[in-house]
Each structure stands twice: as structure tokens, then as C-alpha cells.
PDB file of C-alpha atoms in Angstrom:
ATOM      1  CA  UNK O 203      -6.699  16.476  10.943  1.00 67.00           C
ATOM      2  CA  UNK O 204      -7.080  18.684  14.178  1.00 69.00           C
ATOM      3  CA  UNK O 205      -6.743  21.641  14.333  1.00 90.00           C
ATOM      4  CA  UNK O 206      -6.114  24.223  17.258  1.00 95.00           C
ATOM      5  CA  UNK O 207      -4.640  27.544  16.171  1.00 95.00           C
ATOM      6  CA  UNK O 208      -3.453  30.557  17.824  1.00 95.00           C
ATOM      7  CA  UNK O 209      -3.275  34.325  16.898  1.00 90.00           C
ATOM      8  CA  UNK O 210       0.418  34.735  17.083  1.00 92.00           C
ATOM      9  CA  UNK O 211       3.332  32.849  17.812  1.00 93.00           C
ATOM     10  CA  UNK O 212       4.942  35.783  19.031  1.00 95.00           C
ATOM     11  CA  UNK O 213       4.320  38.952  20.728  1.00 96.00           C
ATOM     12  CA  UNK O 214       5.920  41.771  22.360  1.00 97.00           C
ATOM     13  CA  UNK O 215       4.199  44.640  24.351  1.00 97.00           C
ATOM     14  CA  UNK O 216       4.512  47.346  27.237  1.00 97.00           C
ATOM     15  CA  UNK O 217       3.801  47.108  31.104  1.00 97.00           C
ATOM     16  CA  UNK O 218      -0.366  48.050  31.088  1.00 97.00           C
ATOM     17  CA  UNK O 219      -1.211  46.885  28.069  1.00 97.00           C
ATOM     18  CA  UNK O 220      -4.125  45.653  27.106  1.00 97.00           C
ATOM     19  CA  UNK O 221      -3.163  41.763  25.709  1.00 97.00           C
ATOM     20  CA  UNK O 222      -5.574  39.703  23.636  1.00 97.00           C
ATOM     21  CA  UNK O 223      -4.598  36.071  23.066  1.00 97.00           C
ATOM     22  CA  UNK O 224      -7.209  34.040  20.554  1.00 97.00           C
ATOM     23  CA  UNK O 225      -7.315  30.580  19.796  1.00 97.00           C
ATOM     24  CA  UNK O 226      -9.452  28.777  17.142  1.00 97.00           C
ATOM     25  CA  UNK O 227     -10.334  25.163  17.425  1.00 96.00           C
ATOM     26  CA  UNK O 228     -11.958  23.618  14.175  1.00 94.00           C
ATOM     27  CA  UNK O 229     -12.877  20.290  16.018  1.00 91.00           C
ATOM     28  CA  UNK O 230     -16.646  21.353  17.649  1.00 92.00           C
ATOM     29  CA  UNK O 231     -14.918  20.728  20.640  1.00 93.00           C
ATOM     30  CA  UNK O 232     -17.016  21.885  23.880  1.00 92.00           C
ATOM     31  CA  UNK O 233     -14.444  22.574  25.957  1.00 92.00           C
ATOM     32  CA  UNK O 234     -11.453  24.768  25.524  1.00 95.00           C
ATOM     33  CA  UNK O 235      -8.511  25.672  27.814  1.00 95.00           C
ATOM     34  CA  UNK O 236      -5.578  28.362  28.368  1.00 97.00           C
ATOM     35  CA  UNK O 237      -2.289  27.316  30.068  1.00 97.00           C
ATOM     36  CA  UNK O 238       0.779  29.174  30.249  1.00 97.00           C
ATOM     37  CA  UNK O 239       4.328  27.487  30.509  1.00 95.00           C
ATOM     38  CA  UNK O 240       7.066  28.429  32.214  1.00 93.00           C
ATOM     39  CA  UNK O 241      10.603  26.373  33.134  1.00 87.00           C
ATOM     40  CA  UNK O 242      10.424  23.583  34.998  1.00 83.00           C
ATOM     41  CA  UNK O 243       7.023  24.670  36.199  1.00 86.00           C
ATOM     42  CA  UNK O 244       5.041  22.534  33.292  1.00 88.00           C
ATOM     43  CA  UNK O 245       1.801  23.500  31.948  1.00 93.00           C
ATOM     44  CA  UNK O 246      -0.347  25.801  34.380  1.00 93.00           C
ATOM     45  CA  UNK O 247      -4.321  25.834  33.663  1.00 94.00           C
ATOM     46  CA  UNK O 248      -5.631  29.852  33.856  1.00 97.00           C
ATOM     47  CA  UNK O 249      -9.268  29.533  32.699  1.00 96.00           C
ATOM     48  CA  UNK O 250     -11.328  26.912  30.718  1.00 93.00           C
ATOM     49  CA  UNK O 251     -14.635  26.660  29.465  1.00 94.00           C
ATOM     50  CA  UNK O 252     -16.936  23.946  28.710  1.00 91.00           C
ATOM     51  CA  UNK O 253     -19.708  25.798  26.847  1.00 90.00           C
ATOM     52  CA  UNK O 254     -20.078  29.006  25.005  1.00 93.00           C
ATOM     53  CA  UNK O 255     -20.370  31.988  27.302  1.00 90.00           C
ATOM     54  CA  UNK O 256     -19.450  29.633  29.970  1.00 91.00           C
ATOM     55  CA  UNK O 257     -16.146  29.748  31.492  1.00 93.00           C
ATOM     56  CA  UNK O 258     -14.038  28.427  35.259  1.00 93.00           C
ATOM     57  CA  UNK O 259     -10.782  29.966  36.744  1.00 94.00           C
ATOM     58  CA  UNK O 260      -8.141  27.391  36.821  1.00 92.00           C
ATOM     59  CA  UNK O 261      -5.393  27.518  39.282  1.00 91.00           C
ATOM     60  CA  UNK O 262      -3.472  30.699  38.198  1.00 95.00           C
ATOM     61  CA  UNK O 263      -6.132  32.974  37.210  1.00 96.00           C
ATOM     62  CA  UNK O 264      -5.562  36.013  38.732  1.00 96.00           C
ATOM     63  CA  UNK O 265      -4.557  39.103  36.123  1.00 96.00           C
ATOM     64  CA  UNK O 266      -6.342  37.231  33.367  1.00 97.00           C
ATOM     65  CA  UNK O 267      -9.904  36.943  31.981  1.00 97.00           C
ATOM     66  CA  UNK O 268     -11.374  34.963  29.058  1.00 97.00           C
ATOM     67  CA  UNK O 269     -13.999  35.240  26.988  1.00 96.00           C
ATOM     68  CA  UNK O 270     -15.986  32.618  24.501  1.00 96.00           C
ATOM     69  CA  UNK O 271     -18.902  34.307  22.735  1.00 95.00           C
ATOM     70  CA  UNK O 272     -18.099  31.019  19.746  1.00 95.00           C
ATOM     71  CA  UNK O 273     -18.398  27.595  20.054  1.00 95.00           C
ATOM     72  CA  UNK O 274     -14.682  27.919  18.319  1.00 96.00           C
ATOM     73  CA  UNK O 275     -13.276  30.707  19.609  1.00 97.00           C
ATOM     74  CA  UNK O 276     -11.677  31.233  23.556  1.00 97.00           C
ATOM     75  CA  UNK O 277      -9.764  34.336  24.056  1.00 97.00           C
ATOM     76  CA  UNK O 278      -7.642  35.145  27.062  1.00 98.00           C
ATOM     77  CA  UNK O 279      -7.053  38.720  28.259  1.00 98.00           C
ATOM     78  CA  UNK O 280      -4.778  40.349  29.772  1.00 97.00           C
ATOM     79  CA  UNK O 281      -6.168  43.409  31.414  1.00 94.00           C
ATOM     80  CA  UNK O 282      -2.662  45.061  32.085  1.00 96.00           C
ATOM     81  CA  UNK O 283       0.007  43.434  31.092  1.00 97.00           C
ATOM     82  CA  UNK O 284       2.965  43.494  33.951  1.00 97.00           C
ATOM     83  CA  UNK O 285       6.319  41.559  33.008  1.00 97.00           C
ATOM     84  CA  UNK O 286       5.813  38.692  35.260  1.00 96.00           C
ATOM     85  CA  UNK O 287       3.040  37.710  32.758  1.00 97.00           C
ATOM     86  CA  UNK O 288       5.944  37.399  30.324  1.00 97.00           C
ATOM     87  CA  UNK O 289       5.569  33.273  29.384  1.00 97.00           C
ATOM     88  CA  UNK O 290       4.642  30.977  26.408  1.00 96.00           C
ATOM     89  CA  UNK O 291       0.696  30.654  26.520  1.00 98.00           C
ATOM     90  CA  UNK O 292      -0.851  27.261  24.993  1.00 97.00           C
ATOM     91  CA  UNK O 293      -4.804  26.776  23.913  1.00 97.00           C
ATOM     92  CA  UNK O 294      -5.905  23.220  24.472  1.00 95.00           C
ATOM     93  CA  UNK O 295      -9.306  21.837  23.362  1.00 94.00           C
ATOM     94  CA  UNK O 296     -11.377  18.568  23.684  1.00 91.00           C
ATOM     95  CA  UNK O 297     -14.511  17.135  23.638  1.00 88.00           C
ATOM     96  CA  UNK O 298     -17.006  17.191  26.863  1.00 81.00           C
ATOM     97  CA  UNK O 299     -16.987  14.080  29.296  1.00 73.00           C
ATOM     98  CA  UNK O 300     -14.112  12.996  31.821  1.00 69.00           C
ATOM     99  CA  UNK O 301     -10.386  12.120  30.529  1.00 74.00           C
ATOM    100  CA  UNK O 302     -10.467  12.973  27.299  1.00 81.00           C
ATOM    101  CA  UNK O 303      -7.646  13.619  24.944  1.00 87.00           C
ATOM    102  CA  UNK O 304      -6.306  17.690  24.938  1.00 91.00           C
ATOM    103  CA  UNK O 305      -5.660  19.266  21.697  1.00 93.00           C
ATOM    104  CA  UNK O 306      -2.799  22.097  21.809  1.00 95.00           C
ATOM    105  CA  UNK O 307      -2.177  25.091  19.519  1.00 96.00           C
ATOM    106  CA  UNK O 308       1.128  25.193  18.816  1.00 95.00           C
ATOM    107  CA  UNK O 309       1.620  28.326  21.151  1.00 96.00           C
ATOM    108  CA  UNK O 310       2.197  31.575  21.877  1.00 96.00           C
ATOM    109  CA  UNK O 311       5.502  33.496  23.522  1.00 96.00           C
ATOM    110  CA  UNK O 312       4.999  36.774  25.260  1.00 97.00           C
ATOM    111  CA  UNK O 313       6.887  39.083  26.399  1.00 97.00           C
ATOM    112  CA  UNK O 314       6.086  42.195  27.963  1.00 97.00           C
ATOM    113  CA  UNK O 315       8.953  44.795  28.838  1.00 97.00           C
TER     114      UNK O 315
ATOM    115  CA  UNK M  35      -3.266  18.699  45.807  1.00 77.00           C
ATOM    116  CA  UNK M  36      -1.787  15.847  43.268  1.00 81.00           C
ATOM    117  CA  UNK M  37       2.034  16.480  42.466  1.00 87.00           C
ATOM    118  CA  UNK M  38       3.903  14.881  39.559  1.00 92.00           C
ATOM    119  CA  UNK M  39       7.406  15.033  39.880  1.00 94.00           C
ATOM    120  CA  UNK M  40       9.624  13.997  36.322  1.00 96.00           C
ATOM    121  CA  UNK M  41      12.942  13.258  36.430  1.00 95.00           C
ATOM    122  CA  UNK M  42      15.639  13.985  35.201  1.00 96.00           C
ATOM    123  CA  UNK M  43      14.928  17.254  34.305  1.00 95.00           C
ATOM    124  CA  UNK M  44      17.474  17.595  31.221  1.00 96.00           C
ATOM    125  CA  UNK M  45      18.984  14.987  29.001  1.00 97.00           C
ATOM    126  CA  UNK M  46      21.595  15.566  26.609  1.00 97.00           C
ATOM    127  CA  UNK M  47      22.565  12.193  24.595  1.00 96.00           C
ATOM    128  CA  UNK M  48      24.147  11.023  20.895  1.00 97.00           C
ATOM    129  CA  UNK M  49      22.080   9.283  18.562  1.00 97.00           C
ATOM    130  CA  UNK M  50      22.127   5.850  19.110  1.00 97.00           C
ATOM    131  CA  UNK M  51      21.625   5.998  22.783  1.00 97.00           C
ATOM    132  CA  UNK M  52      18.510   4.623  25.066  1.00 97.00           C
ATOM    133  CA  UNK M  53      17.111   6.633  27.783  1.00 97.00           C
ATOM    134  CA  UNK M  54      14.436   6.423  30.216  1.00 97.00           C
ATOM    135  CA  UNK M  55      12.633   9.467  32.061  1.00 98.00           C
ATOM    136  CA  UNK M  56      10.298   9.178  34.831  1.00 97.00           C
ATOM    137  CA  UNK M  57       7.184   9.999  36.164  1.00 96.00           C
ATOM    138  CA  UNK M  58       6.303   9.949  39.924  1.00 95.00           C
ATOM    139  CA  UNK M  59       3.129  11.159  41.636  1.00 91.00           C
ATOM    140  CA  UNK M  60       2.449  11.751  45.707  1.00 89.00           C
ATOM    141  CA  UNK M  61      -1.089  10.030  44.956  1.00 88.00           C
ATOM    142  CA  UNK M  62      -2.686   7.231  42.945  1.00 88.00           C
ATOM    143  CA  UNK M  63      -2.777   8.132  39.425  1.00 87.00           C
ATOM    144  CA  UNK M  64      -6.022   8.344  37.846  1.00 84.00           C
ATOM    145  CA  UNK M  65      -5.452   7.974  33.517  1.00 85.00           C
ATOM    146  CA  UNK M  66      -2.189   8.986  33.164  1.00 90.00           C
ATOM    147  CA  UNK M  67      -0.568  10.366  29.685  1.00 93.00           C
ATOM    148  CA  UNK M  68       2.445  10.834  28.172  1.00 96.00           C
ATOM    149  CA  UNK M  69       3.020  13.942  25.920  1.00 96.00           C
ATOM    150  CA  UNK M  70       6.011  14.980  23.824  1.00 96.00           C
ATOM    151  CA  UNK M  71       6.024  18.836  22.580  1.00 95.00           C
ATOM    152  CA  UNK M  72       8.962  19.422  20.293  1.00 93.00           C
ATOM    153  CA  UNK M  73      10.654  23.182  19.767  1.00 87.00           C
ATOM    154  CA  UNK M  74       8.117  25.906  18.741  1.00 85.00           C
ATOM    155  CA  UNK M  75       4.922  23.620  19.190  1.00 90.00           C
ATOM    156  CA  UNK M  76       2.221  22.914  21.237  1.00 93.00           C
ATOM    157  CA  UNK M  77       2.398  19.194  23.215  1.00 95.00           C
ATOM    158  CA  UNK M  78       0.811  16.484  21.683  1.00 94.00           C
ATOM    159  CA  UNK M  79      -0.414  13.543  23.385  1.00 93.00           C
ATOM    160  CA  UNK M  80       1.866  10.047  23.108  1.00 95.00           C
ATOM    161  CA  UNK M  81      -0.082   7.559  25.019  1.00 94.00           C
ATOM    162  CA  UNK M  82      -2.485   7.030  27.789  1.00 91.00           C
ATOM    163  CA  UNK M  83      -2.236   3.896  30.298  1.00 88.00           C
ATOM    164  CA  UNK M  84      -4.569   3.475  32.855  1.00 85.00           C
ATOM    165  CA  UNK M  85      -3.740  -0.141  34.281  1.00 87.00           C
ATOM    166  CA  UNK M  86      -1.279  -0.987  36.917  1.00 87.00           C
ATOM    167  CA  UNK M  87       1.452  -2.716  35.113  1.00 89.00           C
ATOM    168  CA  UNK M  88      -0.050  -1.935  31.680  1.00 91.00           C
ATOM    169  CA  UNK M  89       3.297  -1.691  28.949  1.00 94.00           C
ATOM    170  CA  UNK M  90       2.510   0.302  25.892  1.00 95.00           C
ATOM    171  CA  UNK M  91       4.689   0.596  22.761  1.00 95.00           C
ATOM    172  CA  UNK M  92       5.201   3.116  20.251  1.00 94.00           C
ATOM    173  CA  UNK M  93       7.781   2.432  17.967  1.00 95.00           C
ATOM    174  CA  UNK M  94      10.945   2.898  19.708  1.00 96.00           C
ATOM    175  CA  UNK M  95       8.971   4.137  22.434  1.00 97.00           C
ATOM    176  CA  UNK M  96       8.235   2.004  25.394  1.00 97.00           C
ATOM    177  CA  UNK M  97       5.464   3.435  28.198  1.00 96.00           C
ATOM    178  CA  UNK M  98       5.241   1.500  31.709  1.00 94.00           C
ATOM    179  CA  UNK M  99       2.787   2.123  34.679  1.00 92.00           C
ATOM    180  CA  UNK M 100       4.091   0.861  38.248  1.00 91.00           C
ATOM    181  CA  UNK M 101       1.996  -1.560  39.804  1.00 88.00           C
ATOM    182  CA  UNK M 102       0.782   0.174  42.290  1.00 89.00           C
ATOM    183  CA  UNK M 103       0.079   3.272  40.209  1.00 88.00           C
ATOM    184  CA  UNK M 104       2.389   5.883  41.438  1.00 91.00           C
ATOM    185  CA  UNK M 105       4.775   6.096  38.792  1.00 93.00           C
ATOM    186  CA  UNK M 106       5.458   5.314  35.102  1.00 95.00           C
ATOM    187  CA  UNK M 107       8.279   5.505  33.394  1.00 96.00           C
ATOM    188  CA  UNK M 108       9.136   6.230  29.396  1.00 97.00           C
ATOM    189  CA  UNK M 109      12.027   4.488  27.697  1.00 97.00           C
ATOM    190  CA  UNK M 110      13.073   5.442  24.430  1.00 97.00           C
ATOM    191  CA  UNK M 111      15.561   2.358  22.595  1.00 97.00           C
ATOM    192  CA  UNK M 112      18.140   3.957  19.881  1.00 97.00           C
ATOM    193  CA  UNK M 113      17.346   7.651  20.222  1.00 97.00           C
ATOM    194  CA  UNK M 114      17.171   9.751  17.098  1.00 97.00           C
ATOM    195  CA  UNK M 115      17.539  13.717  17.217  1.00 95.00           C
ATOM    196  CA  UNK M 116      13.513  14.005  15.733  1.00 94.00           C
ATOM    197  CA  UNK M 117      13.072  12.550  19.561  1.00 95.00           C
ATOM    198  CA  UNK M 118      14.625  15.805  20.590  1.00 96.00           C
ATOM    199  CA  UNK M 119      12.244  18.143  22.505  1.00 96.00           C
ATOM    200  CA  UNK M 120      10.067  17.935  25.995  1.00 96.00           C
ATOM    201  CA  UNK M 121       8.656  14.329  27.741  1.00 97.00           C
ATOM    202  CA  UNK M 122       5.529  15.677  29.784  1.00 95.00           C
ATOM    203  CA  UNK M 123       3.494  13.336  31.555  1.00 95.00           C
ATOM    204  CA  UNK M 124       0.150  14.862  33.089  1.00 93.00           C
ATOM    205  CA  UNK M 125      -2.779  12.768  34.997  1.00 91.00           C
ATOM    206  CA  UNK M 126      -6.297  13.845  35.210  1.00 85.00           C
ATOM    207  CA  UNK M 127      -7.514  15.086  39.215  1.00 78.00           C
ATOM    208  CA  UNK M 128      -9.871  12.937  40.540  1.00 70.00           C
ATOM    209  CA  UNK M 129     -11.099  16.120  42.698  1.00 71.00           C
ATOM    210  CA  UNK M 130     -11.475  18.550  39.944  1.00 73.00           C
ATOM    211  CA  UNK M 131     -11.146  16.468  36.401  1.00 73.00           C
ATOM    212  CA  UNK M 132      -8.600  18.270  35.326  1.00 84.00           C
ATOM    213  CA  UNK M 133      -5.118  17.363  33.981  1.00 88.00           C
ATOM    214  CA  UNK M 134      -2.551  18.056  35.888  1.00 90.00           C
ATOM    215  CA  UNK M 135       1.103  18.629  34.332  1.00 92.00           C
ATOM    216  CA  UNK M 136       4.625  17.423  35.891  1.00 93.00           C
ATOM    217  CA  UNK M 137       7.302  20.098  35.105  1.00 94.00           C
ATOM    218  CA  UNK M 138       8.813  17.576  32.089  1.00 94.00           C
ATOM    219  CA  UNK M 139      12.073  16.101  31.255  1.00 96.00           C
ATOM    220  CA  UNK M 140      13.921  17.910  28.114  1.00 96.00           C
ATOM    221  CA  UNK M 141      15.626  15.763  26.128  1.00 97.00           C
ATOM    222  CA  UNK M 142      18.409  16.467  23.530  1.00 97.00           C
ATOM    223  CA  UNK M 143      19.714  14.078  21.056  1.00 97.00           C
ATOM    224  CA  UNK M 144      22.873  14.998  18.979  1.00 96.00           C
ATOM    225  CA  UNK M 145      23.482  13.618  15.737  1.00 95.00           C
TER     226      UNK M 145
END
């Protein structure tokens, strides 16, 4: 079975914090992604990254950064966390090549107060 | 830029019922798919149709694309509450290759 898995379900922390999100794929996918959802906005693509090391901003990518030093491992960051970053984040992951099927973690809901 | 537009936006039904959502796009779609993501966990992918007028069945579950490619629609025949949670239907950007996510339909079935 496939498996994408995220660090927490849950988290709550302070205005200027630092945030670390991590997600885990154990598919030896190439290429990983970070969305965050918010109502009746759907799924909104930050950063992905189709290669270790490698990594592209995605439509919302501003007050986030990523990193991907594993084949299996993409981590967003939050440099400073403000509250309008509060929002459920999702990890997706597939394999390289055009239209391919996206594998989601099952999520993670911040808040930041 | 590609906008996909779903519709209705909430559904609130009693078991037993049939629904359909919808799923229309300002441009040609290019592989379109249909993703349900129930409470507490991350989407997962229903279907993919690619061909204008292509039908697709899953179970109850019955996936259309419109002719012409702008739309596609998702009817679900004798609704049970495990169909409770969000319809998403995304298509990949032919500019950029990425997939690109209407704002979904949440549907609620009540026993």
C-alpha cells in the first residue's frame, strides 16, 4: 500500500515561530508537493520538488520555504509563523512524467495564535 | 489561468438519496480527476477521464465528461453516509503541468 505520512496532524504555535512541517513518502516517488487548504478555496500548491535538493515555488509561496535533502523526505517551513498561515497543510507525492496520479498524507491543521 | 468552478458547494441529504455535483472549467480540460477526501484525511484520487463523453463507473458512483470537455459531472445513486465528506475535481495545466484544484462540493449524508 502507499504510503504518504505527515509529522503531525495537529499543531498549535505563536505569531514568529519558527514552523517545520515533514512529510515522508515510502513510494520512491520523485516528486513531492505541499498544498494548504482552506474553505471553499480547494487545494493551493506552495512548493514542489521533482528531485532531491531540487525544489519550484507554486502559486502561494510567499512566507514559506521547503527543503528535500531525501529522496523521501520534503519539509515545508515556515520562517515566522503569522496567523493568516493558520490552514490544514497536505503533502502529495507521485512519480516523475506528466499526469500522474497524487498521493496525499492525510494532513496537517495549524493554527497559529 | 485555468479556473474550475464545483457546484453546489454543500450538500446535506438522507441515505437513500442520489445526487450529482459538478465540475465546470473556463478552458478545455486536459486529464481531469475526481477526488473524494473524507473528515481528517488527505484526498484520494476516484477516477480520471480524459475523453469527451467518456462515462466511468465506480460502484454507485457514476463519472461523466461533457463532450466538448468543459465540464464533468459526478452522480452518486443511493447515497450512504461512508459517501459523506469532500467531491474535488482537479485537472492538470497544460501551461505548467500542474493540477489544478476546484474549491469542492461537501457532501453530507444522514443516516
Amino acid at each position: 500500500d502507499v504510503k504518504v505520512t505527515q509529522s503531525s496532524r495537529y499543531l498549535v504555535k505563536r505569531t514568529g515561530e519558527k514552523v517545520f512541517l515533514e512529510c515522508v513518502q515510502d513510494m520512491d516517488h520523485e516528486n513531492m508537493f505541499w498544498y494548504r487548504q482552506d474553505p471553499g478555496l480547494g487545494l493551493r500548491l506552495i512548493y514542489f520538488s521533482y528531485d532531491v535538493k531540487m525544489k519550484e515555488k507554486g502559486d502561494i509561496p510567499e512566507g514559506y520555504s521547503v527543503s528535500r535533502e531525501k529522496k523521501e523526505r520534503f519539509s515545508l517551513i515556515l520562517e515566522s509563523a503569522s496567523t493568516n498561515q493558520t490552514s490544514m497543510y497536505l503533502c502529495a507525492s507521485s512519480l516523475v512524467g506528466g499526469k500522474q496520479t497524487q498521493y496525499f498524507g492525510p494532513g496537517t491543521r495549524l493554527l497559529v495564535l | 489561468t485555468q479556473l474550475l468552478e464545483q457546484s453546489p458547494q454543500f450538500l446535506s441529504i438522507q441515505e437513500g438519496e442520489n445526487l450529482t455535483v459538478y465540475c465546470n472549467s473556463s478552458s478545455v480540460f486536459s486529464s481531469l480527476q475526481w477526488y473524494r477526501q473524507e473528515p481528517g484525511e488527505g484526498p484520494v484520487l476516484l477516477v480520471t477521464v480524459v475523453t469527451g463523453g467518456e462515462v466511468k463507473k465506480l460502484k454507485r458512483l457514476t463519472f461523466q465528461f461533457g463532450d466538448a470537455r468543459k465540464d464533468s459531472s459526478l452522480h452518486i445513486t443511493a447515497a450512504q453516509p461512508g459517501d459523506t465528506g469532500l467531491y474535488l475535481c482537479a485537472d492538470f495545466s497544460s501551461n505548467t503541468g500542474k493540477l489544478i484544484f476546484g474549491q469542492g462540493t461537501t457532501l453530507q449524508v444522514k443516516p
